[in-house]
CSV table of C-alpha atoms in Angstrom, one decimal:
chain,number,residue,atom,x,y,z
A,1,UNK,CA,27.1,-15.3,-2.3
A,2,UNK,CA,30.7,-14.1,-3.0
A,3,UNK,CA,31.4,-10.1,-2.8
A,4,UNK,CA,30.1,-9.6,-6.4
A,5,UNK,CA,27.2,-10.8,-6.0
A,6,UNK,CA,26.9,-8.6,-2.4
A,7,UNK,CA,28.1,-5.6,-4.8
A,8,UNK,CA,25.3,-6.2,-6.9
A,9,UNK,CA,23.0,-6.5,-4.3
A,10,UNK,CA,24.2,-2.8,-2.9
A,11,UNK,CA,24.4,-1.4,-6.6
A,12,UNK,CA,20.4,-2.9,-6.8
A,13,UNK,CA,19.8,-1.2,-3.7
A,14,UNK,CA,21.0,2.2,-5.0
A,15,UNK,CA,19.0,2.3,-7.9
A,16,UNK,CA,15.7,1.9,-5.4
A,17,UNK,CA,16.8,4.5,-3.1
A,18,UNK,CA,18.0,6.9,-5.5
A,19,UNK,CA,14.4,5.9,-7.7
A,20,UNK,CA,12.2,6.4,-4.3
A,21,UNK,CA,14.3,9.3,-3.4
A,22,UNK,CA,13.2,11.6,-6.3
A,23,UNK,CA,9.8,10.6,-6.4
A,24,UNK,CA,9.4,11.3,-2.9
A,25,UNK,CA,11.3,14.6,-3.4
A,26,UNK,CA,8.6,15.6,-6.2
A,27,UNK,CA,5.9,13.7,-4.4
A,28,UNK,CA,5.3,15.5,-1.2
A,29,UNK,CA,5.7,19.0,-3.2
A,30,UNK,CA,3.1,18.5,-5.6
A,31,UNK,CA,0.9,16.7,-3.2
A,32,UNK,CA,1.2,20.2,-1.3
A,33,UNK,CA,0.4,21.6,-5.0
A,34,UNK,CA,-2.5,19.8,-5.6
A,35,UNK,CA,-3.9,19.9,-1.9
A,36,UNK,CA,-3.9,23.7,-2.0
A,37,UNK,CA,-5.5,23.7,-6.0
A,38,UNK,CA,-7.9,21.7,-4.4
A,39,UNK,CA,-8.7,23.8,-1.2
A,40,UNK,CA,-8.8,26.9,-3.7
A,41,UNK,CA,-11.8,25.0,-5.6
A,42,UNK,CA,-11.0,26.2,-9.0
A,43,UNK,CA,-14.1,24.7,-10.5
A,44,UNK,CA,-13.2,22.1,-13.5
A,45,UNK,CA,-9.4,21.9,-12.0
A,46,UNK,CA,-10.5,20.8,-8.7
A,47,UNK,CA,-13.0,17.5,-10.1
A,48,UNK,CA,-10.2,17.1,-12.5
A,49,UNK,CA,-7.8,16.2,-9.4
A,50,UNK,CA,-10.4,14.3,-7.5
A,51,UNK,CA,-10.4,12.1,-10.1
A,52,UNK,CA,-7.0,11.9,-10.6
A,53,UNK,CA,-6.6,11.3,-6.7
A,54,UNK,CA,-9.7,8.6,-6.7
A,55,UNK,CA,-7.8,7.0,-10.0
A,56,UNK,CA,-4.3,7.3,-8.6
A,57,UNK,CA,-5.0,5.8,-5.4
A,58,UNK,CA,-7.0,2.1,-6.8
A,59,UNK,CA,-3.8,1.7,-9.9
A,60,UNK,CA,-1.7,-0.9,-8.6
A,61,UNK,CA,1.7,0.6,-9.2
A,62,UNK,CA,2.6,-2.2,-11.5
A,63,UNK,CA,-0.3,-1.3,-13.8
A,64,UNK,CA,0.9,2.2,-13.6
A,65,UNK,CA,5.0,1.7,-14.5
A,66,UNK,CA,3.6,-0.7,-17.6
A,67,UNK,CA,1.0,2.0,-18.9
A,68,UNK,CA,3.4,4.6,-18.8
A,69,UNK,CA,6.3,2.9,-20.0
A,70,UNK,CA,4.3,1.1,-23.0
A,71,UNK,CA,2.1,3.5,-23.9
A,72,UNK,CA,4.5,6.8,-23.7
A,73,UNK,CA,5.7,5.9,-27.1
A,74,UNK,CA,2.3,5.9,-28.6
A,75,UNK,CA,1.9,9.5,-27.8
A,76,UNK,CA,5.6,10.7,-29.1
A,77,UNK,CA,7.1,10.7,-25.5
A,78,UNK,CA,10.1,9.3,-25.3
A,79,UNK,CA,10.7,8.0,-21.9
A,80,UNK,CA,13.8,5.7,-20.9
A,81,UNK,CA,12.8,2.9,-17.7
A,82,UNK,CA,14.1,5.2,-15.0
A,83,UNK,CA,11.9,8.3,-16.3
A,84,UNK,CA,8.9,6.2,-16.4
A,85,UNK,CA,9.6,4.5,-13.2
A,86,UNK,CA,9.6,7.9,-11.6
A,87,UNK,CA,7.2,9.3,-13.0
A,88,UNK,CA,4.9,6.5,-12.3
A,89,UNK,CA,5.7,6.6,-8.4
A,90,UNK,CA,5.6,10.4,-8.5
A,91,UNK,CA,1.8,10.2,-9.7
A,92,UNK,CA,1.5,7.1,-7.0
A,93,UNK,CA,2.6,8.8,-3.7
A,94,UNK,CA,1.6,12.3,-5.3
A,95,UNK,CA,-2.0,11.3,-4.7
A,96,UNK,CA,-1.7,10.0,-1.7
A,97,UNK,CA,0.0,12.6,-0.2
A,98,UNK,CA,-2.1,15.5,-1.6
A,99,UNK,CA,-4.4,13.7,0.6
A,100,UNK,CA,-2.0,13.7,4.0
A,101,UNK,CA,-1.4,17.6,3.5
A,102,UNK,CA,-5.4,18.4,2.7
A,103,UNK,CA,-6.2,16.1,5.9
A,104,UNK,CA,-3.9,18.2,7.6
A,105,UNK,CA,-4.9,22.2,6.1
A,106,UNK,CA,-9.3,20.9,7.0
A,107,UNK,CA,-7.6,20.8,10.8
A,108,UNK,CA,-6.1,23.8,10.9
A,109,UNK,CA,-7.6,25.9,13.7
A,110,UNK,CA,-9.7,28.6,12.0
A,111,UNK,CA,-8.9,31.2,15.4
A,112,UNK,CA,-5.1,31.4,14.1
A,113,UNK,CA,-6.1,32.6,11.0
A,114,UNK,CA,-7.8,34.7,12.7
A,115,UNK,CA,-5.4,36.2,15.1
A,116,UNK,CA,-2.9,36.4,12.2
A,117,UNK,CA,-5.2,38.3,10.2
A,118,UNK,CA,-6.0,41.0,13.0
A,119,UNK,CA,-2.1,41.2,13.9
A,120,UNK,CA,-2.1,42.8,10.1
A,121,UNK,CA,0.0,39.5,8.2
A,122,UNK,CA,-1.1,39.0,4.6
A,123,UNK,CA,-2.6,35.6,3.5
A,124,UNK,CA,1.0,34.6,1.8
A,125,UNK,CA,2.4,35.5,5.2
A,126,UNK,CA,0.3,33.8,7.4
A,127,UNK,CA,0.4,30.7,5.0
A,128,UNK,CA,4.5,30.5,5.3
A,129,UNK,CA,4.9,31.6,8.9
A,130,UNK,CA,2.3,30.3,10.8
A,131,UNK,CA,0.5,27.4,8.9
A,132,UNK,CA,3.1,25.8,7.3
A,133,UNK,CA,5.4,25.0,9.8
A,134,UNK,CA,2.7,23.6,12.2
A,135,UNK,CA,1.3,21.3,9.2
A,136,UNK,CA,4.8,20.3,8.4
A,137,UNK,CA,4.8,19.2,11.8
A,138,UNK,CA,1.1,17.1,11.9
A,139,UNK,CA,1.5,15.8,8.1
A,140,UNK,CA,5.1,15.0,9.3
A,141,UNK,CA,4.1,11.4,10.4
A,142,UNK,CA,1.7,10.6,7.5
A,143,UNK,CA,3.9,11.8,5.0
A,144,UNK,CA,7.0,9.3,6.5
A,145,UNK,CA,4.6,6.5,6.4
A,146,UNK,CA,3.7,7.3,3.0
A,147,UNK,CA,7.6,6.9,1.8
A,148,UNK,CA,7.8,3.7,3.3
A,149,UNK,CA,4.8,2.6,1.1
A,150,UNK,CA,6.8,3.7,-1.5
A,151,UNK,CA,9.3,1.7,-1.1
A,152,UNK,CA,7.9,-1.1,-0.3
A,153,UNK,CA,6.2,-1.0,-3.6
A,154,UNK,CA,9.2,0.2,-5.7
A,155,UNK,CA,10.1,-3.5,-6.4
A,156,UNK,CA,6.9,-2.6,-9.1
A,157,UNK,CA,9.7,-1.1,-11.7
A,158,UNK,CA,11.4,-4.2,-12.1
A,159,UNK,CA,8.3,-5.2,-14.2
A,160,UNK,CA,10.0,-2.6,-16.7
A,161,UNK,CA,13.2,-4.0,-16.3
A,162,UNK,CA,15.0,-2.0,-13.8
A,163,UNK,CA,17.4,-3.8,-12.0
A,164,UNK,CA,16.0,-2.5,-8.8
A,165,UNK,CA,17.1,-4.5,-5.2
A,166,UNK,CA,14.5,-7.1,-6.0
A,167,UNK,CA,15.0,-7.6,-9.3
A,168,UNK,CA,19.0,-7.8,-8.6
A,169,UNK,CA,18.3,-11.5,-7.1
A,170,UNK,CA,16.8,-12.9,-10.7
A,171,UNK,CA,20.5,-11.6,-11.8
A,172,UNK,CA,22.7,-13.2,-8.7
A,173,UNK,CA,20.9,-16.5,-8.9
A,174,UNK,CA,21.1,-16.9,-12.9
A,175,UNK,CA,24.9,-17.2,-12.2
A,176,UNK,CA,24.8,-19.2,-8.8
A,177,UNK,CA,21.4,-21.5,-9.1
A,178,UNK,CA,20.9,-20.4,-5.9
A,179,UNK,CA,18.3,-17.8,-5.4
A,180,UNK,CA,17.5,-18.2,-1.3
A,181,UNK,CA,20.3,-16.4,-0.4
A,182,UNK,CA,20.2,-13.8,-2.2
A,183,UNK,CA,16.5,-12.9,-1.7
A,184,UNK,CA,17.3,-13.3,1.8
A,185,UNK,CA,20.0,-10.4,2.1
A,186,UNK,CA,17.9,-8.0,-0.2
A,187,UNK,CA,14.9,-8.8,2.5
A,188,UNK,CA,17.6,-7.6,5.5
A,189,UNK,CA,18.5,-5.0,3.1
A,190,UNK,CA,14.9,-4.0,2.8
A,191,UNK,CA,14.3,-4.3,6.6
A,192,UNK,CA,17.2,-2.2,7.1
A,193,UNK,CA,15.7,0.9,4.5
A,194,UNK,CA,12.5,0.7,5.8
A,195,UNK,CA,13.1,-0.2,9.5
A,196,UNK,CA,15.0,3.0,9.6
A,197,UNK,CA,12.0,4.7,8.1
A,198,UNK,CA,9.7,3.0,10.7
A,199,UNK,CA,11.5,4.6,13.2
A,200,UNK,CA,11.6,8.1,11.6
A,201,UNK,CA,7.8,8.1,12.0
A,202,UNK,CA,8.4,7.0,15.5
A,203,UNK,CA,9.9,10.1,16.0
A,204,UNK,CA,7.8,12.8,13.9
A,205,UNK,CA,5.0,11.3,15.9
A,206,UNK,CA,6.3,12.1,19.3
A,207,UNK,CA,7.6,15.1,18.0
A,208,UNK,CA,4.0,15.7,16.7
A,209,UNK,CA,2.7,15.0,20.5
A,210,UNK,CA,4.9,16.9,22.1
A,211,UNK,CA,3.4,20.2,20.6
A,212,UNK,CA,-0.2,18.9,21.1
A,213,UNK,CA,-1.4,19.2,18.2
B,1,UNK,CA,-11.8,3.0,-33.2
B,2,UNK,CA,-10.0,-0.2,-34.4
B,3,UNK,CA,-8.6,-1.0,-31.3
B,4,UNK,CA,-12.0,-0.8,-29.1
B,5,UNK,CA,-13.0,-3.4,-31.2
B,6,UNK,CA,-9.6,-5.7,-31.1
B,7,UNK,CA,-10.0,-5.1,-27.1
B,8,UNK,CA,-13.7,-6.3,-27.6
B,9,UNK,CA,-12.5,-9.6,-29.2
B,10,UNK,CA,-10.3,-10.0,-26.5
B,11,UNK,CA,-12.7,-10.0,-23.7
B,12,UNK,CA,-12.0,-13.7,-22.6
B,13,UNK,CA,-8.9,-13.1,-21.7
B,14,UNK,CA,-9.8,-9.8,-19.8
B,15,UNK,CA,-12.7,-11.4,-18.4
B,16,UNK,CA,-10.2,-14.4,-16.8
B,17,UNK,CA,-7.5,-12.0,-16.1
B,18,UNK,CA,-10.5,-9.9,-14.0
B,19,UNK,CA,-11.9,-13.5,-12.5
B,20,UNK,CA,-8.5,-14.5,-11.1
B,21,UNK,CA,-7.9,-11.0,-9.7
B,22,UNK,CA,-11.1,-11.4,-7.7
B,23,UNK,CA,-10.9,-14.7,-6.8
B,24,UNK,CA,-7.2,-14.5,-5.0
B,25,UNK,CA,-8.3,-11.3,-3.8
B,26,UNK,CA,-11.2,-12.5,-2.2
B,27,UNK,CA,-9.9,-15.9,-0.9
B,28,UNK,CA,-6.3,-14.2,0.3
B,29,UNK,CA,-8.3,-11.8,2.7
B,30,UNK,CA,-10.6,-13.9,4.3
B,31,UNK,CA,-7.7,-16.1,5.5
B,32,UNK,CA,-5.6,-13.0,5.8
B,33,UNK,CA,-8.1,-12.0,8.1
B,34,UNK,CA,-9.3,-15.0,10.3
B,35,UNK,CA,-5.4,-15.7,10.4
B,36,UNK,CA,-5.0,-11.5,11.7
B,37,UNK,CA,-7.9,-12.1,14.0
B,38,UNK,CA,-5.6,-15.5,15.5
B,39,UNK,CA,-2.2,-13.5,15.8
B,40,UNK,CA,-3.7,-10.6,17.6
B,41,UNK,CA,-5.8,-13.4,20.1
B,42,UNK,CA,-2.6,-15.2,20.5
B,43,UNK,CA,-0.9,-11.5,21.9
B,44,UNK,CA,-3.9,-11.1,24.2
B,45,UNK,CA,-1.8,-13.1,26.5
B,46,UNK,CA,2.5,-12.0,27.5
B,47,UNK,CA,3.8,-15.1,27.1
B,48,UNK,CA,7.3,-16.5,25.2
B,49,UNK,CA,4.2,-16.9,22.0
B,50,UNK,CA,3.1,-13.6,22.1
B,51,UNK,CA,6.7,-12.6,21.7
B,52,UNK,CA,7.2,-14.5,18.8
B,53,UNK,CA,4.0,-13.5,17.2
B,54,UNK,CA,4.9,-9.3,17.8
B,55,UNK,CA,8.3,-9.8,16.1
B,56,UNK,CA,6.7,-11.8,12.6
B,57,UNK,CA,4.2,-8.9,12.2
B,58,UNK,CA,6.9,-6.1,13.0
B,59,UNK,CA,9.2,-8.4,10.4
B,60,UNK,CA,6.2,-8.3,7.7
B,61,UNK,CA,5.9,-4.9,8.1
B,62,UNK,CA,9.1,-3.9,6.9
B,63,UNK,CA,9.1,-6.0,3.9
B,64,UNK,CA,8.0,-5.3,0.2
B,65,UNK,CA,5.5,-7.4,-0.5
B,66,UNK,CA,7.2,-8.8,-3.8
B,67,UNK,CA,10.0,-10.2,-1.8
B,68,UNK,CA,7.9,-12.2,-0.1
B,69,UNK,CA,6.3,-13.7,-3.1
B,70,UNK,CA,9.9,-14.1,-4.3
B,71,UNK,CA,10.8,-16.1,-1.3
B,72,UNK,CA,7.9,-18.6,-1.5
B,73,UNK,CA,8.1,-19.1,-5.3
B,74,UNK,CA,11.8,-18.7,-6.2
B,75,UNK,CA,13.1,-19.4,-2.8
B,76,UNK,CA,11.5,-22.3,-1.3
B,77,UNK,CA,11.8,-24.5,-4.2
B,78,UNK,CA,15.4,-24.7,-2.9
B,79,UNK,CA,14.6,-26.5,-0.1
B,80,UNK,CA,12.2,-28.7,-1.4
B,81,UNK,CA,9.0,-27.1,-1.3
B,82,UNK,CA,7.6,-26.3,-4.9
B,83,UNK,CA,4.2,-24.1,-5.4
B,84,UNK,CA,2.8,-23.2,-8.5
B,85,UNK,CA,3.2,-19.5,-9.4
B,86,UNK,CA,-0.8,-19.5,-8.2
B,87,UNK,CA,-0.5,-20.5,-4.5
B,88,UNK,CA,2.7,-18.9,-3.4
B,89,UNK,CA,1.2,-15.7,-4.7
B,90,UNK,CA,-1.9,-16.2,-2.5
B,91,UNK,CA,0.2,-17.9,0.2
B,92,UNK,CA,2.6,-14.8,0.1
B,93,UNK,CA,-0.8,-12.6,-0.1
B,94,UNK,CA,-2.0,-14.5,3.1
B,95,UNK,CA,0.8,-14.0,5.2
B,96,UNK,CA,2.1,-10.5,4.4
B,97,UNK,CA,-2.0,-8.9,4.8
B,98,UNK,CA,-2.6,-11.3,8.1
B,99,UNK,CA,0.4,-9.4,9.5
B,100,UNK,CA,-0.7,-5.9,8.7
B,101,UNK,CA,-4.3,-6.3,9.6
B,102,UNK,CA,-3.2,-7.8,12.8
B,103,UNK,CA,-1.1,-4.8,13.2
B,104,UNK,CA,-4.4,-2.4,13.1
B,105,UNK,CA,-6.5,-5.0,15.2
B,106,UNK,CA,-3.7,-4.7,17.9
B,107,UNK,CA,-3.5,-0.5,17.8
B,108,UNK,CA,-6.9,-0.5,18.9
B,109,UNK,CA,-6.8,-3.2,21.2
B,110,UNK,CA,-4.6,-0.9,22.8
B,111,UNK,CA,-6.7,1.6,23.2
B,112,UNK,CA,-9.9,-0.5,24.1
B,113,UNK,CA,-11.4,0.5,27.9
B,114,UNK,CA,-9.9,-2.8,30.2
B,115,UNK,CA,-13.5,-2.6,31.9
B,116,UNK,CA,-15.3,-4.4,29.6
B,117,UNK,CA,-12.8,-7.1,29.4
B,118,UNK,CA,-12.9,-7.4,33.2
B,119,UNK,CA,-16.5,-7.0,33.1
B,120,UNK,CA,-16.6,-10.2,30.7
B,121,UNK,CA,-13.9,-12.2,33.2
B,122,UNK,CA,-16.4,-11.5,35.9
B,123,UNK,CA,-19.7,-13.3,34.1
B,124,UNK,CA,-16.8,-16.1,33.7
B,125,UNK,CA,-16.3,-16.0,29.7
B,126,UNK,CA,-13.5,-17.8,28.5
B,127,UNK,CA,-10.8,-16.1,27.3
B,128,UNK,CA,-11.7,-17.6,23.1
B,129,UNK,CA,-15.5,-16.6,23.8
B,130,UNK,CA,-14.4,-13.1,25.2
B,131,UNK,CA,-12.5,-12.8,22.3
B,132,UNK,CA,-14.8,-13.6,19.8
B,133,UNK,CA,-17.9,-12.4,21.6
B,134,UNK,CA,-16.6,-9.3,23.4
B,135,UNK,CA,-12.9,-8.1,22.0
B,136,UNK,CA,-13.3,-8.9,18.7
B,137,UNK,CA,-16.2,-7.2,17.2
B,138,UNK,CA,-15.3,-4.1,18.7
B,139,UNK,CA,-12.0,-4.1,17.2
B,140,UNK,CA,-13.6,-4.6,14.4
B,141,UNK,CA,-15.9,-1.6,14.4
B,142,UNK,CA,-13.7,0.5,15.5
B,143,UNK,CA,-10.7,0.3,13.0
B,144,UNK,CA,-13.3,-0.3,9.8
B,145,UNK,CA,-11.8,2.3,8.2
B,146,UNK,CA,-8.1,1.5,8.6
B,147,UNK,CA,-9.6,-2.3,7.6
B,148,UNK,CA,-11.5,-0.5,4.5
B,149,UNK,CA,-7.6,0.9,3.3
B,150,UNK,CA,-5.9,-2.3,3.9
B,151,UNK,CA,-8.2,-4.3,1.7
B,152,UNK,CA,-7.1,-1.8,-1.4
B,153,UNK,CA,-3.4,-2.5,-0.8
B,154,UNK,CA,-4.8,-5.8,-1.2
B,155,UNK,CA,-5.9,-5.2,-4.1
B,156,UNK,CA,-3.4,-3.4,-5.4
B,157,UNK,CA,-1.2,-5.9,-4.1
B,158,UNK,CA,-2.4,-9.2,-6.0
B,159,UNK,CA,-1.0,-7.1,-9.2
B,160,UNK,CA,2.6,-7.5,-8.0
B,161,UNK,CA,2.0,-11.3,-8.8
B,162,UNK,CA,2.3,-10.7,-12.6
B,163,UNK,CA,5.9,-10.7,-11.5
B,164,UNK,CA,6.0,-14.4,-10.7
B,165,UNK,CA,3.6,-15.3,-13.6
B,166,UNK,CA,0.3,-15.0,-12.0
B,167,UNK,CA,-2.2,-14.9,-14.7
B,168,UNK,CA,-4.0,-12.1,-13.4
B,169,UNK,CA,-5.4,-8.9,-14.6
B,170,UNK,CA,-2.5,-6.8,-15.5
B,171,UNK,CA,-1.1,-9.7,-16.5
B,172,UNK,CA,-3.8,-9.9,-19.2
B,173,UNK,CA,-3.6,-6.7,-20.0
B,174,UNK,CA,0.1,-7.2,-20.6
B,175,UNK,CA,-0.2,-10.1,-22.9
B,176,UNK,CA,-2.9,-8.3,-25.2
B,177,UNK,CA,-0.8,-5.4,-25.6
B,178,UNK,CA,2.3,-7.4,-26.8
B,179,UNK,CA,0.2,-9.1,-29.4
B,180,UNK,CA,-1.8,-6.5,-31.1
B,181,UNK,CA,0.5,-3.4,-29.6
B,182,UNK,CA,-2.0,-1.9,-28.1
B,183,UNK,CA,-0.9,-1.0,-24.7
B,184,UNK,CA,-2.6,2.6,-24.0
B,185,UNK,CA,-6.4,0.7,-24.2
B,186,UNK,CA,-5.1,-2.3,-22.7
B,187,UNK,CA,-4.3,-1.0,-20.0
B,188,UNK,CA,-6.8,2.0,-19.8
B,189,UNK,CA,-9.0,-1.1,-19.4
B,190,UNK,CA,-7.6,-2.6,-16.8
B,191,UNK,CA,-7.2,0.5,-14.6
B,192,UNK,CA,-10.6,1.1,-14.8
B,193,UNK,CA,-11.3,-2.5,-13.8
B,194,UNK,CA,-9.3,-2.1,-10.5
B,195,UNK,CA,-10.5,1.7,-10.1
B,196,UNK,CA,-14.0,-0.2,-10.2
B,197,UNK,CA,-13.3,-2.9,-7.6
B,198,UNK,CA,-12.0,-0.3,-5.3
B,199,UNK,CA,-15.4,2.0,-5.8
B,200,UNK,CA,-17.5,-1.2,-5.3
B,201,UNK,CA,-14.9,-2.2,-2.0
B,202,UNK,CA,-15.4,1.8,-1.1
B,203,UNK,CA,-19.2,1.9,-0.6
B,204,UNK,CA,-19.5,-1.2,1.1
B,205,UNK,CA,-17.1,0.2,3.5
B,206,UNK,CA,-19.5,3.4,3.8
B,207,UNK,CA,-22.8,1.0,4.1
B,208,UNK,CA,-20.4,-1.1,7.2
B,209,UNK,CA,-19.9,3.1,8.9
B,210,UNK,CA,-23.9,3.0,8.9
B,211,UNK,CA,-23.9,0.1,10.4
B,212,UNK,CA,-21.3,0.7,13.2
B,213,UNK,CA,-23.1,4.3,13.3
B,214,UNK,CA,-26.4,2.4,14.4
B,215,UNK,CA,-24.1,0.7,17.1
B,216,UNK,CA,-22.8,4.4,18.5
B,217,UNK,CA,-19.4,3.5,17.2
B,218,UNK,CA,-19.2,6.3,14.9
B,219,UNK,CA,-17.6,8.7,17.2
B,220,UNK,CA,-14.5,6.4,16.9
C-alpha cells in the first residue's frame, strides 16, 4: 500500500459519496412526492406506486443497476454507468423512503389540522408551516438510517463497472497481488462514512425526543 | 414474443439460479439466527466477553455487506484460508445477518420488564434455560417485525454474491442475457422471482403477528 494506491482508494471513495449523495438528494424528495400522491389517492396513480413501492423494495439493488444499465439501450435510452447507477439507487431508497415520510404524515395529530384550519391558514399553509417542519423532525431519524442503507449497498454499482470504494481494491491488488490490505482500509474507510452517519441518527433521534413527538 | 420463448428454453438455468438463491438464503439465516440468538445470550452478562461481543456487532453494522464477502473470498486466501466463491458468500452472509439480528434481539431486550427475569432467578432457572425458556421467545415476539425486514435484506443480500461468482439468481439472469441479448426479460424474470420470495416471506410474517396476537403480544 504505497500513496497511489491510498489515492485511489480516496478517488474510489469519492465516486461512492458523490453517487449516494445525489441519489439521496433526489431520494428523499420524491419519496415526499410519491408519499403525498399516495395520501391524495388519485385512483390508478396511487396502485400504480404501491406497486412500484412493493417491487422496489424486494429488487436487490444489484438486479436493479444490471436491468437498468443493460436493458436502457433496448428502449433507445442512452444511459452512461453513473446515470444508471443513480438512477437505480434513486428508485431504491425512493421507495423506501416514500414509506418513512407516509409513516410519518398517518401520525400526524388530526387536532392541529384542526386548530390551523379554525386560525384561518389555507391547506398549502398549514402543510409548509405547521406539518412539515414537525415531520421533518419525526422522519428525521428514519430517513438518516435509510442513507446509511444506501451506502452500504452502493458497493452494487461496481457490478456495472464503477470504480466505486469497493471495487477500487480489485484495481490496487491487480498491481500489488495483495488484496487484504486494501480491502481492509476501504472497510475503515467505510466505517468511517457510515459510523458518522450512525451517529447522525444518534442525534436526529434525541432531537426527535426532545420535542416529544 | 420470440424471447418468451428463448427465456422458456432457458428455464434450467433459471430454475438453478432460483434453487441456489433459496438454498443460501435459507441455510445463511438459520445460522445467522441461532448464531444472533448466542451473541445477544453471551451480552446478558457485563463481562470482558460481552464487551467484545457489543464492539463485533457495532463493527458489522457499519460495514457494506460486499466488503465483507470481499474479505473472506479475496482476502483470506492470503493468509492461507481458501473458500470457494460458495461458502464465503454464505460464511460472509452468516456473520454480517447474525450481527444485525442480534442488534434487534438486544434493542428489545432493553426494553423487556426485569420482573420476569427475576421472577425466573427466583423458581431457580439457570441462566441458558431462562434464556431460552423465558428471554428468548419473548424477544422473539416482540421484534417479529423488525425480524420480518431483516430477512428481506437477506434476501436482497445473497444477490451481492454474483460479485464474487456466486451462481445465483441474478447471476443467471446475467449469463442468459449476454448470450441471447436479452436482458429486459432476463431480468424482468428474475425480479419477479425475488418480488415473489419476498410476498411468500411477507405473509408468513403476517400468519407469525396472528400468532403473537393470540399470545397478547400484539400491542408491541
Amino acid at each position: 500500500m504505497n500513496t497511489q494506491a491510498w489515492l485511489l482508494l480516496l478517488e474510489g471513495a469519492w465516486t461512492t459519496l458523490w453517487l449516494c449523495g445525489i441519489a439521496i438528494g433526489i431520494g428523499v424528495v420524491l419519496g415526499l412526492v410519491i408519499a403525498l400522491i399516495r395520501l391524495a389517492k388519485v385512483p390508478f396513480v396511487e396502485q400504480l406506486l404501491v406497486l412500484y413501492i412493493s417491487l422496489a423494495r424486494a429488487t436487490p439493488l444489484v438486479t436493479l443497476v444490471l436491468f437498468l444499465f443493460l436493458s436502457a439501450p433496448v428502449f433507445g435510452i442512452n444511459m452512461n454507468r453513473n446515470t444508471a447507477a443513480i438512477v437505480a439507487m434513486t428508485l431504491n431508497t425512493a421507495a423506501f423512503n416514500a414509506e418513512i415520510w407516509r409513516a410519518a404524515f398517518l401520525s400526524f395529530s388530526r387536532d392541529q389540522r384542526e386548530a390551523a384550519l379554525a386560525c384561518g391558514m389555507t391547506g398549502g399553509v398549514f402543510f409548509r408551516r405547521i406539518m412539515l417542519p414537525q415531520m421533518i423532525t419525526t422522519s428525521l431519524p428514519g430517513l438518516v438510517n435509510e442513507m446509511s442503507f444506501l451506502i452500504k449497498g452502493s458497493p452494487a454499482v461496481a457490478v456495472i463497472g464503477i470504480v466505486d470504494l469497493t471495487r477500487v481494491t480489485n484495481r490496487i491488488s491487480a498491481v500489488t497481488y495483495d488484496p487484504l490490505p486494501p480491502i481492509l482500509a476501504a472497510a475503515v474507510l467505510y466505517m468511517l462514512i457510515i459510523g458518522v452517519l450512525l451517529k447522525l441518527q444518534g442525534l436526529a433521534e434525541r432531537k426527535a425526543n426532545r420535542l416529544a413527538m | 414474443m420470440t424471447e418468451w420463448t428463448i427465456l422458456w428454453e432457458a428455464r434450467a438455468l433459471f430454475l438453478d439460479g432460483l434453487l441456489a438463491t433459496l438454498g443460501l438464503f435459507a441455510l445463511s439465516i438459520i445460522c445467522a439466527f441461532v448464531l444472533g440468538c448466542a451473541w445477544v445470550f453471551l451480552l446478558e452478562e457485563r463481562n470482558r466477553l460481552s464487551i467484545v461481543v457489543r464492539g463485533w456487532i457495532n463493527l458489522m453494522r457499519t460495514l457494506p455487506f460486499l466488503i465483507l464477502a470481499y474479505l473472506l473470498y479475496y482476502g483470506l486466501p492470503e493468509l492461507g484460508l481458501r473458500m470457494s466463491a460458495w461458502t464465503a458468500g454464505l460464511l460472509a452472509l452468516v456473520i454480517y445477518h447474525a450481527a444485525y439480528f442480534a442488534e434487534i434481539l438486544r434493542g428489545s431486550r432493553l426494553v423487556l420488564p426485569e420482573g420476569y427475569i427475576e421472577a425466573a432467578k427466583a423458581h431457580g432457572f439457570t441462566p441458558l434455560r431462562l434464556y431460552l425458556r423465558i428471554t428468548l421467545p419473548q424477544l422473539l415476539i416482540k421484534t417479529r417485525p423488525l425480524l420480518g425486514n431483516q430477512l428481506i435484506i437477506a434476501l436482497k443480500d445473497t444477490a451481492f454474491l454474483t460479485i464474487i461468482t456466486v451462481q445465483e439468481l441474478t447471476a443467471a439472469a446475467n449469463s442468459v442475457q449476454s448470450t441471447y441479448f436479452i436482458p429486459t426479460q432476463a431480468f424482468v424474470v428474475v425480479i419477479v422471482m425475488y418480488w415473489l420470495i419476498s410476498i411468500c416471506l411477507e405473509l408468513a410474517l403476517k400468519r407469525a403477528g396472528r400468532f403473537g396476537a393470540r399470545r397478547g403480544f400484539d400491542h408491541v
